[in-house]
Amino acid sequence: MSVAPQTDTQDTAPAYRPGLWLLAGGFGLLLAAGLLLWWREGDRLFTDGLIAALLACF
């Protein structure tokens, strides 16, 4: 009696994950916009705007 060889069939995650790429891209764009605002307007106006935006959320 012969035994059939077992094949290892693990499901691997796909290398391309669009959701992860979109999330990383959105984070990168927000970071770039913040740095551009800081560079153009200065840290005082940037922090005032950031605090006002955070307060508007709550």
Tab-separated table of C-alpha atoms in Angstrom:
chain	number	residue	atom	x	y	z
A	1	MET	CA	0.000	0.000	0.000
A	2	SER	CA	1.487	3.341	-1.013
A	3	VAL	CA	0.837	6.610	0.743
A	4	ALA	CA	0.228	9.730	-1.309
A	5	PRO	CA	2.677	12.542	-0.562
A	6	GLN	CA	1.220	15.388	1.408
A	7	THR	CA	1.372	18.783	-0.131
A	8	ASP	CA	1.633	21.803	2.105
A	9	THR	CA	-1.209	24.083	1.076
A	10	GLN	CA	-1.003	27.185	3.203
A	11	ASP	CA	-2.897	30.218	2.103
A	12	THR	CA	-0.456	33.055	1.820
A	13	ALA	CA	-1.474	36.676	1.870
A	14	PRO	CA	-1.316	38.389	-1.495
A	15	ALA	CA	1.652	40.667	-2.007
A	16	TYR	CA	-0.536	43.466	-3.360
A	17	ARG	CA	-2.927	44.902	-0.798
A	18	PRO	CA	-4.733	47.949	-2.179
A	19	GLY	CA	-6.290	48.932	1.149
A	20	LEU	CA	-2.925	49.061	2.860
A	21	TRP	CA	-1.416	51.073	0.022
A	22	LEU	CA	-4.317	53.555	0.110
A	23	LEU	CA	-3.996	53.960	3.861
A	24	ALA	CA	-0.250	54.536	3.622
A	25	GLY	CA	-0.761	56.980	0.740
A	26	GLY	CA	-3.360	58.943	2.669
A	27	PHE	CA	-1.074	59.165	5.681
A	28	GLY	CA	1.793	60.308	3.477
A	29	LEU	CA	-0.340	63.007	1.842
A	30	LEU	CA	-1.523	64.313	5.213
A	31	LEU	CA	2.039	64.412	6.469
A	32	ALA	CA	3.231	66.226	3.342
A	33	ALA	CA	0.384	68.764	3.617
A	34	GLY	CA	1.258	69.414	7.258
A	35	LEU	CA	4.926	69.898	6.475
A	36	LEU	CA	4.096	72.225	3.595
A	37	LEU	CA	1.797	74.277	5.833
A	38	TRP	CA	4.474	74.436	8.519
A	39	TRP	CA	7.086	75.533	5.991
A	40	ARG	CA	4.885	78.194	4.385
A	41	GLU	CA	3.059	79.620	7.384
A	42	GLY	CA	5.428	79.059	10.281
A	43	ASP	CA	5.087	77.001	13.399
A	44	ARG	CA	2.943	79.471	15.363
A	45	LEU	CA	0.154	79.676	12.784
A	46	PHE	CA	0.436	75.948	12.108
A	47	THR	CA	-0.015	74.989	15.761
A	48	ASP	CA	-2.881	77.470	16.179
A	49	GLY	CA	-4.615	75.965	13.156
A	50	LEU	CA	-3.962	72.446	14.368
A	51	ILE	CA	-5.379	73.184	17.815
A	52	ALA	CA	-8.431	74.863	16.261
A	53	ALA	CA	-9.000	71.881	13.956
A	54	LEU	CA	-8.752	69.446	16.864
A	55	LEU	CA	-11.149	71.509	18.955
A	56	ALA	CA	-13.613	71.652	16.057
A	57	CYS	CA	-13.719	67.844	16.060
A	58	PHE	CA	-14.894	67.789	19.668
